[in-house]
Amino acid sequence: MRWPPPPPGRVGWSWLLGLGWRRRRVRRLLLAAGREGWPHGGLLVDVGAGTGVAAGEALRLAPPGTFSRIVLVDPQRGMLERATGRGTGVERVRGDAARLPLPDGVADLVLSFGVLCCMTEAAIPSAIAESWRVVRRGGRLVFAVPRTRGDVDDPRFRSVGFRPVADPRAGWKVYEKPEVDYGLASPRA
Ligand SMILES: C[S@@+](CC[C@H](N)C(=O)[O-])C[C@H]1O[C@@H](n2cnc3c(N)ncnc32)[C@H](O)[C@@H]1O
């Protein structure tokens, strides 16, 4: 699988202009992921959260009390500053998907929407390994990239141990970290 080169410069206002359709797509994906059951309570981590659209929709769609804590991680301070109105218990943390500022196995649900396609090829294995590290056993990763910018059925997710559990639409995938540890090696360089 080939990932395209990252866009030049920082991701800016252009993607914000599409928020309406993005929000509808996020809603459809999370509804599809929810058909298999939401995690019960705990921590939602939105990696490369931008303004927190995905986390906001997850919070709105999940049964009340599903998530007691939400962490939005993004390297751009400006994005996090715009992530307002997502409710209480939302933490905004500046950080890198390839080096998440979170302990092991704490997240019930990790969201990665349009993020790996913004990273360099060299950084992607570390970002996948980090998602694996922070999600708990039985927890889930919902992963999406624009269809023109990558492939969600990346063998590197399977190589760390993620199990695909749903294909809600082209360009979107739901992975699970199985309860059982098969002892697969981390791909982190
Ligand atoms: C296309 S936006 C998607 C934002 C959000 N996930 C959404 O769906 O609305 C890509 C985001 O990835 C963030 N990003 C870029 N490189 C990153 C990295 N190495 N680690 C974490 N986030 C990154 C950008 O700052 C930007 O907010």
PDB file of C-alpha atoms and ligand atoms in Angstrom:
ATOM      1  CA  MET A   1       0.000   0.000   0.000  1.00  0.00           C
ATOM      2  CA  ARG A   2       1.280   3.479  -0.790  1.00  0.00           C
ATOM      3  CA  TRP A   3       0.442   6.510   1.246  1.00  0.00           C
ATOM      4  CA  PRO A   4       0.533   9.796  -0.576  1.00  0.00           C
ATOM      5  CA  PRO A   5       3.044  12.420   0.530  1.00  0.00           C
ATOM      6  CA  PRO A   6       1.783  14.752   3.239  1.00  0.00           C
ATOM      7  CA  PRO A   7       0.323  18.054   2.090  1.00  0.00           C
ATOM      8  CA  PRO A   8       2.705  20.980   2.216  1.00  0.00           C
ATOM      9  CA  GLY A   9       2.532  23.139   5.313  1.00  0.00           C
ATOM     10  CA  ARG A  10      -0.068  22.878   8.015  1.00  0.00           C
ATOM     11  CA  VAL A  11      -3.609  21.678   7.552  1.00  0.00           C
ATOM     12  CA  GLY A  12      -5.526  24.925   7.600  1.00  0.00           C
ATOM     13  CA  TRP A  13      -8.873  26.492   6.897  1.00  0.00           C
ATOM     14  CA  SER A  14      -9.579  24.549   3.703  1.00  0.00           C
ATOM     15  CA  TRP A  15     -10.700  21.415   5.506  1.00  0.00           C
ATOM     16  CA  LEU A  16     -12.747  23.393   7.992  1.00  0.00           C
ATOM     17  CA  LEU A  17     -14.905  24.603   5.107  1.00  0.00           C
ATOM     18  CA  GLY A  18     -16.202  21.065   4.624  1.00  0.00           C
ATOM     19  CA  LEU A  19     -17.393  20.582   8.170  1.00  0.00           C
ATOM     20  CA  GLY A  20     -21.051  19.994   7.244  1.00  0.00           C
ATOM     21  CA  TRP A  21     -20.493  16.955   5.056  1.00  0.00           C
ATOM     22  CA  ARG A  22     -17.679  15.747   7.276  1.00  0.00           C
ATOM     23  CA  ARG A  23     -19.992  15.793  10.252  1.00  0.00           C
ATOM     24  CA  ARG A  24     -22.599  13.750   8.361  1.00  0.00           C
ATOM     25  CA  ARG A  25     -19.972  11.190   7.353  1.00  0.00           C
ATOM     26  CA  VAL A  26     -18.633  10.942  10.879  1.00  0.00           C
ATOM     27  CA  ARG A  27     -22.170  10.369  12.149  1.00  0.00           C
ATOM     28  CA  ARG A  28     -22.758   7.560   9.648  1.00  0.00           C
ATOM     29  CA  LEU A  29     -19.492   5.885  10.516  1.00  0.00           C
ATOM     30  CA  LEU A  30     -20.032   6.029  14.238  1.00  0.00           C
ATOM     31  CA  LEU A  31     -23.564   4.728  13.890  1.00  0.00           C
ATOM     32  CA  ALA A  32     -22.219   1.803  11.875  1.00  0.00           C
ATOM     33  CA  ALA A  33     -19.496   1.176  14.446  1.00  0.00           C
ATOM     34  CA  GLY A  34     -22.074   1.398  17.191  1.00  0.00           C
ATOM     35  CA  ARG A  35     -24.175  -1.411  15.713  1.00  0.00           C
ATOM     36  CA  GLU A  36     -21.548  -3.794  17.016  1.00  0.00           C
ATOM     37  CA  GLY A  37     -21.750  -2.265  20.462  1.00  0.00           C
ATOM     38  CA  TRP A  38     -20.187   0.757  22.073  1.00  0.00           C
ATOM     39  CA  PRO A  39     -17.495   0.346  24.685  1.00  0.00           C
ATOM     40  CA  HIS A  40     -18.874   0.631  28.198  1.00  0.00           C
ATOM     41  CA  GLY A  41     -17.725   3.755  29.991  1.00  0.00           C
ATOM     42  CA  GLY A  42     -14.244   5.105  30.030  1.00  0.00           C
ATOM     43  CA  LEU A  43     -11.968   7.003  27.777  1.00  0.00           C
ATOM     44  CA  LEU A  44     -12.365   8.205  24.190  1.00  0.00           C
ATOM     45  CA  VAL A  45      -9.200   9.451  22.497  1.00  0.00           C
ATOM     46  CA  ASP A  46      -9.483  11.444  19.262  1.00  0.00           C
ATOM     47  CA  VAL A  47      -6.017  11.366  17.667  1.00  0.00           C
ATOM     48  CA  GLY A  48      -5.356  14.240  15.265  1.00  0.00           C
ATOM     49  CA  ALA A  49      -8.632  15.602  16.560  1.00  0.00           C
ATOM     50  CA  GLY A  50      -8.520  18.953  14.787  1.00  0.00           C
ATOM     51  CA  THR A  51     -11.485  20.801  16.232  1.00  0.00           C
ATOM     52  CA  GLY A  52     -12.849  17.573  17.742  1.00  0.00           C
ATOM     53  CA  VAL A  53     -15.638  16.940  15.223  1.00  0.00           C
ATOM     54  CA  ALA A  54     -15.379  13.149  15.468  1.00  0.00           C
ATOM     55  CA  ALA A  55     -15.223  13.084  19.250  1.00  0.00           C
ATOM     56  CA  GLY A  56     -18.150  15.498  19.432  1.00  0.00           C
ATOM     57  CA  GLU A  57     -20.286  13.251  17.238  1.00  0.00           C
ATOM     58  CA  ALA A  58     -19.262  10.134  19.192  1.00  0.00           C
ATOM     59  CA  LEU A  59     -20.244  11.882  22.394  1.00  0.00           C
ATOM     60  CA  ARG A  60     -23.588  12.943  20.948  1.00  0.00           C
ATOM     61  CA  LEU A  61     -24.444   9.509  19.495  1.00  0.00           C
ATOM     62  CA  ALA A  62     -23.311   7.256  22.306  1.00  0.00           C
ATOM     63  CA  PRO A  63     -25.711   6.481  25.164  1.00  0.00           C
ATOM     64  CA  PRO A  64     -25.317   9.018  27.988  1.00  0.00           C
ATOM     65  CA  GLY A  65     -22.428   8.186  30.281  1.00  0.00           C
ATOM     66  CA  THR A  66     -20.663   5.954  27.771  1.00  0.00           C
ATOM     67  CA  PHE A  67     -17.550   8.098  27.923  1.00  0.00           C
ATOM     68  CA  SER A  68     -16.510   9.657  31.197  1.00  0.00           C
ATOM     69  CA  ARG A  69     -13.379  11.234  29.753  1.00  0.00           C
ATOM     70  CA  ILE A  70     -12.475  12.506  26.292  1.00  0.00           C
ATOM     71  CA  VAL A  71      -8.980  13.442  25.179  1.00  0.00           C
ATOM     72  CA  LEU A  72      -8.413  15.406  21.974  1.00  0.00           C
ATOM     73  CA  VAL A  73      -4.814  15.109  20.758  1.00  0.00           C
ATOM     74  CA  ASP A  74      -3.496  17.388  18.024  1.00  0.00           C
ATOM     75  CA  PRO A  75      -0.166  19.093  17.337  1.00  0.00           C
ATOM     76  CA  GLN A  76      -1.832  22.342  16.256  1.00  0.00           C
ATOM     77  CA  ARG A  77      -2.717  24.641  19.104  1.00  0.00           C
ATOM     78  CA  GLY A  78      -5.089  26.595  16.840  1.00  0.00           C
ATOM     79  CA  MET A  79      -7.182  23.507  16.121  1.00  0.00           C
ATOM     80  CA  LEU A  80      -7.504  22.594  19.774  1.00  0.00           C
ATOM     81  CA  GLU A  81      -8.442  26.150  20.691  1.00  0.00           C
ATOM     82  CA  ARG A  82     -11.375  25.907  18.279  1.00  0.00           C
ATOM     83  CA  ALA A  83     -12.508  22.630  19.820  1.00  0.00           C
ATOM     84  CA  THR A  84     -15.094  24.319  21.975  1.00  0.00           C
ATOM     85  CA  GLY A  85     -18.534  23.205  23.026  1.00  0.00           C
ATOM     86  CA  ARG A  86     -17.710  19.496  23.146  1.00  0.00           C
ATOM     87  CA  GLY A  87     -19.014  19.148  26.665  1.00  0.00           C
ATOM     88  CA  THR A  88     -17.440  18.686  30.045  1.00  0.00           C
ATOM     89  CA  GLY A  89     -14.713  16.150  30.693  1.00  0.00           C
ATOM     90  CA  VAL A  90     -13.000  17.042  27.410  1.00  0.00           C
ATOM     91  CA  GLU A  91      -9.238  17.506  27.604  1.00  0.00           C
ATOM     92  CA  ARG A  92      -7.249  19.106  24.812  1.00  0.00           C
ATOM     93  CA  VAL A  93      -3.667  17.929  24.595  1.00  0.00           C
ATOM     94  CA  ARG A  94      -1.000  19.043  22.162  1.00  0.00           C
ATOM     95  CA  GLY A  95       0.712  15.915  20.916  1.00  0.00           C
ATOM     96  CA  ASP A  96       1.797  13.694  18.074  1.00  0.00           C
ATOM     97  CA  ALA A  97       0.043  10.539  16.894  1.00  0.00           C
ATOM     98  CA  ALA A  98       3.459   8.880  16.768  1.00  0.00           C
ATOM     99  CA  ARG A  99       4.110   9.645  20.450  1.00  0.00           C
ATOM    100  CA  LEU A 100       0.815   9.790  22.276  1.00  0.00           C
ATOM    101  CA  PRO A 101       0.924  11.443  25.701  1.00  0.00           C
ATOM    102  CA  LEU A 102      -1.122   8.651  27.302  1.00  0.00           C
ATOM    103  CA  PRO A 103      -0.374   5.515  29.323  1.00  0.00           C
ATOM    104  CA  ASP A 104      -0.772   1.978  27.966  1.00  0.00           C
ATOM    105  CA  GLY A 105      -4.190   0.370  27.594  1.00  0.00           C
ATOM    106  CA  VAL A 106      -6.310   3.248  28.867  1.00  0.00           C
ATOM    107  CA  ALA A 107      -8.576   3.999  25.891  1.00  0.00           C
ATOM    108  CA  ASP A 108     -11.884   2.308  25.188  1.00  0.00           C
ATOM    109  CA  LEU A 109     -12.222   3.967  21.800  1.00  0.00           C
ATOM    110  CA  VAL A 110      -9.554   5.628  19.659  1.00  0.00           C
ATOM    111  CA  LEU A 111     -10.593   7.721  16.667  1.00  0.00           C
ATOM    112  CA  SER A 112      -8.223   8.472  13.795  1.00  0.00           C
ATOM    113  CA  PHE A 113      -9.996  10.495  11.113  1.00  0.00           C
ATOM    114  CA  GLY A 114      -7.962  11.856   8.241  1.00  0.00           C
ATOM    115  CA  VAL A 115      -4.726  11.878  10.197  1.00  0.00           C
ATOM    116  CA  LEU A 116      -2.333   9.212   8.886  1.00  0.00           C
ATOM    117  CA  CYS A 117      -2.725  10.717   5.424  1.00  0.00           C
ATOM    118  CA  CYS A 118      -1.247  13.944   6.851  1.00  0.00           C
ATOM    119  CA  MET A 119       1.827  12.165   8.215  1.00  0.00           C
ATOM    120  CA  THR A 120       5.069  11.068   6.608  1.00  0.00           C
ATOM    121  CA  GLU A 121       5.423   7.454   5.530  1.00  0.00           C
ATOM    122  CA  ALA A 122       8.191   6.999   8.087  1.00  0.00           C
ATOM    123  CA  ALA A 123       5.965   8.135  10.974  1.00  0.00           C
ATOM    124  CA  ILE A 124       2.970   5.914  10.163  1.00  0.00           C
ATOM    125  CA  PRO A 125       4.214   2.664  11.786  1.00  0.00           C
ATOM    126  CA  SER A 126       4.822   4.528  15.052  1.00  0.00           C
ATOM    127  CA  ALA A 127       1.350   6.089  14.889  1.00  0.00           C
ATOM    128  CA  ILE A 128      -0.243   2.662  14.386  1.00  0.00           C
ATOM    129  CA  ALA A 129       1.852   1.207  17.217  1.00  0.00           C
ATOM    130  CA  GLU A 130       0.817   4.066  19.476  1.00  0.00           C
ATOM    131  CA  SER A 131      -2.883   3.504  18.771  1.00  0.00           C
ATOM    132  CA  TRP A 132      -2.377  -0.144  19.642  1.00  0.00           C
ATOM    133  CA  ARG A 133      -0.518   0.733  22.827  1.00  0.00           C
ATOM    134  CA  VAL A 134      -3.086   3.143  24.256  1.00  0.00           C
ATOM    135  CA  VAL A 135      -6.248   1.178  23.429  1.00  0.00           C
ATOM    136  CA  ARG A 136      -7.299  -1.404  26.003  1.00  0.00           C
ATOM    137  CA  ARG A 137      -7.909  -5.054  25.166  1.00  0.00           C
ATOM    138  CA  GLY A 138     -11.416  -5.319  23.752  1.00  0.00           C
ATOM    139  CA  GLY A 139     -11.290  -1.638  22.827  1.00  0.00           C
ATOM    140  CA  ARG A 140     -11.658  -0.233  19.345  1.00  0.00           C
ATOM    141  CA  LEU A 141      -9.966   1.961  16.821  1.00  0.00           C
ATOM    142  CA  VAL A 142     -12.132   3.688  14.222  1.00  0.00           C
ATOM    143  CA  PHE A 143      -9.895   4.651  11.361  1.00  0.00           C
ATOM    144  CA  ALA A 144     -10.617   6.714   8.263  1.00  0.00           C
ATOM    145  CA  VAL A 145      -8.705   8.394   5.465  1.00  0.00           C
ATOM    146  CA  PRO A 146     -10.090  10.054   2.337  1.00  0.00           C
ATOM    147  CA  ARG A 147     -10.441   7.432  -0.382  1.00  0.00           C
ATOM    148  CA  THR A 148      -8.016   9.286  -2.604  1.00  0.00           C
ATOM    149  CA  ARG A 149      -5.382   9.558   0.124  1.00  0.00           C
ATOM    150  CA  GLY A 150      -4.784   6.018   1.350  1.00  0.00           C
ATOM    151  CA  ASP A 151      -6.063   2.573   2.167  1.00  0.00           C
ATOM    152  CA  VAL A 152      -7.754   1.758   5.457  1.00  0.00           C
ATOM    153  CA  ASP A 153      -7.160  -1.971   4.975  1.00  0.00           C
ATOM    154  CA  ASP A 154      -3.506  -1.535   5.850  1.00  0.00           C
ATOM    155  CA  PRO A 155      -1.673  -4.758   6.759  1.00  0.00           C
ATOM    156  CA  ARG A 156       0.273  -2.772   9.322  1.00  0.00           C
ATOM    157  CA  PHE A 157      -2.846  -2.569  11.510  1.00  0.00           C
ATOM    158  CA  ARG A 158      -3.181  -6.355  11.388  1.00  0.00           C
ATOM    159  CA  SER A 159       0.540  -6.841  11.991  1.00  0.00           C
ATOM    160  CA  VAL A 160       0.328  -5.180  15.401  1.00  0.00           C
ATOM    161  CA  GLY A 161      -2.685  -7.323  16.243  1.00  0.00           C
ATOM    162  CA  PHE A 162      -5.696  -5.172  15.349  1.00  0.00           C
ATOM    163  CA  ARG A 163      -8.629  -7.228  14.074  1.00  0.00           C
ATOM    164  CA  PRO A 164     -10.939  -5.600  11.502  1.00  0.00           C
ATOM    165  CA  VAL A 165     -14.549  -5.817  12.707  1.00  0.00           C
ATOM    166  CA  ALA A 166     -16.514  -3.500  10.424  1.00  0.00           C
ATOM    167  CA  ASP A 167     -16.343  -1.733   7.047  1.00  0.00           C
ATOM    168  CA  PRO A 168     -19.007   0.937   7.392  1.00  0.00           C
ATOM    169  CA  ARG A 169     -18.085   2.540   4.063  1.00  0.00           C
ATOM    170  CA  ALA A 170     -15.201   2.869   1.615  1.00  0.00           C
ATOM    171  CA  GLY A 171     -12.321   4.630   3.306  1.00  0.00           C
ATOM    172  CA  TRP A 172     -13.439   3.737   6.825  1.00  0.00           C
ATOM    173  CA  LYS A 173     -12.582   0.784   9.029  1.00  0.00           C
ATOM    174  CA  VAL A 174     -13.326  -0.332  12.571  1.00  0.00           C
ATOM    175  CA  TYR A 175     -10.551  -2.347  14.222  1.00  0.00           C
ATOM    176  CA  GLU A 176     -10.593  -4.114  17.559  1.00  0.00           C
ATOM    177  CA  LYS A 177      -7.743  -4.932  19.900  1.00  0.00           C
ATOM    178  CA  PRO A 178      -8.662  -8.527  20.760  1.00  0.00           C
ATOM    179  CA  GLU A 179      -9.042  -9.616  24.355  1.00  0.00           C
ATOM    180  CA  VAL A 180      -6.445 -12.343  23.776  1.00  0.00           C
ATOM    181  CA  ASP A 181      -2.768 -11.450  23.430  1.00  0.00           C
ATOM    182  CA  TYR A 182      -1.266 -13.373  20.506  1.00  0.00           C
ATOM    183  CA  GLY A 183       2.179 -11.920  21.209  1.00  0.00           C
ATOM    184  CA  LEU A 184       2.618 -10.072  17.919  1.00  0.00           C
ATOM    185  CA  ALA A 185       5.577  -7.726  17.762  1.00  0.00           C
ATOM    186  CA  SER A 186       5.168  -3.977  17.614  1.00  0.00           C
ATOM    187  CA  PRO A 187       6.162  -2.455  14.257  1.00  0.00           C
ATOM    188  CA  ARG A 188       7.602   0.633  15.957  1.00  0.00           C
ATOM    189  CA  ALA A 189      11.004   1.425  14.488  1.00  0.00           C
TER     190      ALA A 189
HETATM  191  C1  LIG B   1      -7.771  16.548   8.030  1.00  0.00           C
HETATM  192  S1  LIG B   1      -7.600  17.055   9.677  1.00  0.00           S
HETATM  193  C2  LIG B   1      -8.731  15.945  10.497  1.00  0.00           C
HETATM  194  C3  LIG B   1      -9.178  16.479  11.804  1.00  0.00           C
HETATM  195  C4  LIG B   1     -10.194  15.606  12.563  1.00  0.00           C
HETATM  196  N1  LIG B   1      -9.683  14.271  12.817  1.00  0.00           N
HETATM  197  C5  LIG B   1     -11.520  15.542  11.858  1.00  0.00           C
HETATM  198  O1  LIG B   1     -11.900  14.486  11.354  1.00  0.00           O
HETATM  199  O2  LIG B   1     -12.189  16.564  11.794  1.00  0.00           O
HETATM  200  C6  LIG B   1      -6.015  16.363  10.109  1.00  0.00           C
HETATM  201  C7  LIG B   1      -5.572  16.670  11.500  1.00  0.00           C
HETATM  202  O3  LIG B   1      -4.425  15.868  11.787  1.00  0.00           O
HETATM  203  C8  LIG B   1      -3.557  16.635  12.565  1.00  0.00           C
HETATM  204  N2  LIG B   1      -2.207  16.071  12.457  1.00  0.00           N
HETATM  205  C9  LIG B   1      -1.301  16.250  11.471  1.00  0.00           C
HETATM  206  N3  LIG B   1      -0.172  15.579  11.763  1.00  0.00           N
HETATM  207  C10 LIG B   1      -0.379  14.970  12.956  1.00  0.00           C
HETATM  208  C11 LIG B   1       0.412  14.143  13.795  1.00  0.00           C
HETATM  209  N4  LIG B   1       1.681  13.811  13.477  1.00  0.00           N
HETATM  210  N5  LIG B   1      -0.109  13.702  14.944  1.00  0.00           N
HETATM  211  C12 LIG B   1      -1.380  14.022  15.293  1.00  0.00           C
HETATM  212  N6  LIG B   1      -2.176  14.799  14.539  1.00  0.00           N
HETATM  213  C13 LIG B   1      -1.683  15.274  13.391  1.00  0.00           C
HETATM  214  C14 LIG B   1      -3.675  18.039  12.013  1.00  0.00           C
HETATM  215  O4  LIG B   1      -3.221  19.007  12.934  1.00  0.00           O
HETATM  216  C15 LIG B   1      -5.168  18.119  11.740  1.00  0.00           C
HETATM  217  O5  LIG B   1      -5.877  18.644  12.819  1.00  0.00           O
END
